[in-house]
Amino acid sequence: HNLVGIDKIFFLFWYNDDLSKKIISKIKYKGEKRYVTYMGKLISEHIKSEYAGADFDCICFTPRSKKNMTRIGFDQSEYLSKAASFYLDLPVVCCIGRKGKNEEQKRLSGSARRKNDKNKFQLNKELLLDDNGKVPKVVLLIDDVVTTGSTVQQCAYLLKKAGVRKVYVGVVEKTPSKKTITGRYVRK
């Protein structure tokens, strides 16, 4: 991956077909807990098998906009984080919030998404601190979909600025880059 500030990114599925888009729709807009729980379990199993040595201190998540929270009533990334935390036995730390108004990402181009994400998030360092008052060293950042990566990059930047040493990102689905589409998909 070419995402600055992110040590590793992993995903379960490519976000490129009707089935994968239906799964995200059920998680993101309908809050179907069985899908959220199952995807959280798959994320945790993937982490255990691929990144056993990462030694995470906690899980953080990319926050949903206040407008969508009001309209839809839940945060899908928070749900995914809680499901993964159950299987990984890690605390979920709700320390990243949104500020101001921004356009919804799904209808924006890649460059417009990056511009829209600039200065959109804020981090409450006090909430990030562990019981001993220390900043966690390794954080697992959860989101549902990575398209351009601008959202997770901004959140990772804030975490590292607060003193986190490594940020790993786990998502359900990732949009393949043009370089990846070669007739057969290969994970990078």
Coordinates of C-alpha atoms in Angstrom, one line a residue:
H1 CA 0.0 0.0 0.0
N2 CA 1.1 3.6 -0.5
L3 CA -0.7 5.1 2.5
V4 CA 1.5 7.4 4.5
G5 CA 1.4 6.9 8.2
I6 CA -0.1 3.4 8.0
D7 CA 2.2 0.5 8.9
K8 CA 0.1 -2.2 7.5
I9 CA -3.4 -2.4 5.9
F10 CA -5.4 -5.6 5.5
F11 CA -8.8 -6.3 4.1
L12 CA -11.1 -9.3 3.7
F13 CA -12.6 -8.7 0.3
W14 CA -12.2 -6.5 -2.8
Y15 CA -14.9 -3.9 -3.0
N16 CA -15.6 -4.5 -6.7
D17 CA -18.7 -6.6 -7.2
D18 CA -22.4 -6.7 -6.4
L19 CA -22.0 -9.2 -3.5
S20 CA -19.3 -7.2 -1.7
K21 CA -21.3 -4.0 -2.1
K22 CA -24.4 -5.7 -0.7
I23 CA -22.4 -6.9 2.4
I24 CA -21.2 -3.3 3.0
S25 CA -24.8 -1.9 2.5
K26 CA -26.2 -4.3 5.1
I27 CA -23.5 -3.3 7.5
K28 CA -23.3 0.4 6.8
Y29 CA -27.0 1.4 6.2
K30 CA -29.0 -1.4 7.8
G31 CA -26.9 -2.2 10.8
E32 CA -27.5 -5.9 10.4
K33 CA -25.7 -7.2 13.5
R34 CA -25.2 -10.7 12.1
Y35 CA -23.1 -9.3 9.3
V36 CA -21.2 -6.9 11.5
T37 CA -20.5 -9.6 14.1
Y38 CA -19.4 -12.1 11.4
M39 CA -17.1 -9.5 9.6
G40 CA -15.7 -8.5 13.0
K41 CA -14.9 -12.2 13.6
L42 CA -13.3 -12.6 10.2
I43 CA -11.2 -9.4 10.7
S44 CA -10.0 -10.8 14.1
E45 CA -9.2 -14.2 12.6
H46 CA -7.2 -12.6 9.8
I47 CA -5.2 -10.6 12.3
K48 CA -4.5 -13.6 14.4
S49 CA -3.3 -15.6 11.4
E50 CA -1.4 -12.9 9.5
Y51 CA -0.3 -10.4 12.2
A52 CA 0.1 -12.5 15.3
G53 CA 3.3 -10.6 16.3
A54 CA 1.7 -7.1 16.0
D55 CA 0.9 -7.0 19.8
F56 CA -1.9 -4.4 19.6
D57 CA -2.7 -2.3 22.6
C58 CA -6.2 -1.3 21.6
I59 CA -8.7 -0.8 18.7
C60 CA -9.8 2.6 17.4
F61 CA -12.2 3.3 14.6
T62 CA -13.0 5.9 12.0
P63 CA -16.1 7.8 13.1
R64 CA -19.3 8.2 11.2
S65 CA -20.5 11.8 10.5
K66 CA -23.0 13.2 13.0
K67 CA -25.5 13.7 10.2
N68 CA -25.4 10.0 9.3
M69 CA -25.4 9.0 13.0
T70 CA -28.6 11.0 13.4
R71 CA -30.1 9.7 10.2
I72 CA -29.1 6.0 10.5
G73 CA -28.6 5.7 14.2
F74 CA -25.4 3.8 14.6
D75 CA -21.7 3.8 13.6
Q76 CA -20.8 0.7 11.5
S77 CA -17.1 1.0 12.2
E78 CA -17.7 1.2 15.9
Y79 CA -19.9 -2.0 15.6
L80 CA -17.1 -3.7 13.7
S81 CA -14.6 -2.6 16.3
K82 CA -16.6 -4.0 19.1
A83 CA -17.1 -7.3 17.3
A84 CA -13.4 -7.6 16.6
S85 CA -12.5 -6.6 20.2
F86 CA -14.6 -9.5 21.5
Y87 CA -12.5 -12.0 19.5
L88 CA -9.1 -10.3 20.0
D89 CA -9.7 -9.4 23.7
L90 CA -8.7 -5.8 23.1
P91 CA -10.3 -2.6 24.4
V92 CA -12.1 -0.3 21.9
V93 CA -11.0 3.3 22.4
C94 CA -13.4 6.0 21.1
C95 CA -10.9 8.9 20.8
I96 CA -11.4 10.1 17.2
G97 CA -14.2 12.4 16.3
R98 CA -15.4 14.5 13.4
K99 CA -15.4 18.2 13.3
G100 CA -17.3 20.6 11.1
K101 CA -19.4 19.7 8.1
N102 CA -18.1 17.7 5.1
E103 CA -19.6 16.2 2.0
E104 CA -20.4 12.6 2.0
Q105 CA -17.4 10.6 0.5
K106 CA -19.2 8.1 -1.6
R107 CA -20.0 10.5 -4.5
L108 CA -16.6 12.2 -4.6
S109 CA -13.6 11.6 -6.8
G110 CA -10.3 10.5 -5.3
S111 CA -8.8 13.9 -5.2
A112 CA -12.0 15.4 -3.9
R113 CA -12.1 12.8 -1.1
R114 CA -8.6 13.6 0.0
K115 CA -9.4 17.3 0.1
N116 CA -12.7 16.6 1.9
D117 CA -10.9 14.6 4.6
K118 CA -8.3 17.2 5.3
N119 CA -8.8 18.5 8.9
K120 CA -12.1 16.6 9.2
F121 CA -11.1 14.6 12.3
Q122 CA -10.0 15.4 15.8
L123 CA -8.4 13.2 18.4
N124 CA -9.1 13.4 22.2
K125 CA -5.7 12.4 23.6
E126 CA -7.1 11.9 27.1
L127 CA -9.5 9.2 25.8
L128 CA -6.6 7.5 24.0
L129 CA -4.5 7.1 27.2
D130 CA -4.5 3.7 28.9
D131 CA -5.2 3.1 32.6
N132 CA -1.5 4.1 33.4
G133 CA -1.8 7.4 31.5
K134 CA 0.3 6.2 28.6
V135 CA -0.3 6.5 24.9
P136 CA -0.7 3.0 23.3
K137 CA 2.2 2.0 21.2
V138 CA 0.4 -0.1 18.6
V139 CA -3.2 0.6 17.5
L140 CA -5.5 -1.4 15.2
L141 CA -7.7 1.1 13.3
I142 CA -11.0 -0.3 12.0
D143 CA -13.1 1.0 9.1
D144 CA -15.6 -0.7 6.8
V145 CA -14.3 0.2 3.3
V146 CA -11.1 1.8 2.1
T147 CA -11.4 3.5 -1.3
T148 CA -8.7 6.1 -1.6
G149 CA -7.4 5.6 2.0
S150 CA -7.7 9.3 2.8
T151 CA -10.0 8.7 5.9
V152 CA -7.7 6.1 7.5
Q153 CA -4.7 8.2 6.6
Q154 CA -6.0 11.2 8.4
C155 CA -7.0 9.1 11.5
A156 CA -3.6 7.4 11.5
Y157 CA -1.8 10.8 11.2
L158 CA -3.7 12.0 14.4
L159 CA -2.9 8.8 16.3
K160 CA 0.8 9.1 15.4
K161 CA 0.9 12.8 16.2
A162 CA -0.5 11.8 19.7
G163 CA 2.5 9.4 20.2
V164 CA 1.2 6.1 18.8
R165 CA 4.2 4.3 17.2
K166 CA 2.4 1.9 14.8
V167 CA -1.0 2.0 13.2
Y168 CA -2.4 -1.1 11.5
V169 CA -5.6 -0.7 9.5
G170 CA -8.2 -3.5 9.2
V171 CA -11.2 -3.2 6.8
V172 CA -13.9 -5.4 5.5
E173 CA -13.4 -4.3 1.9
K174 CA -10.9 -2.3 -0.2
T175 CA -11.3 -0.8 -3.6
P176 CA -8.8 -2.3 -6.0
S177 CA -6.4 0.2 -7.5
K178 CA -6.1 0.4 -11.3
K179 CA -2.7 -1.3 -10.9
T180 CA -4.3 -4.2 -9.1
I181 CA -6.8 -4.9 -11.9
T182 CA -4.9 -7.2 -14.2
G183 CA -7.5 -9.8 -14.8
R184 CA -6.8 -11.5 -11.5
Y185 CA -6.7 -9.8 -8.1
V186 CA -3.6 -10.1 -6.0
R187 CA -3.5 -8.8 -2.5
K188 CA -0.7 -6.4 -1.8

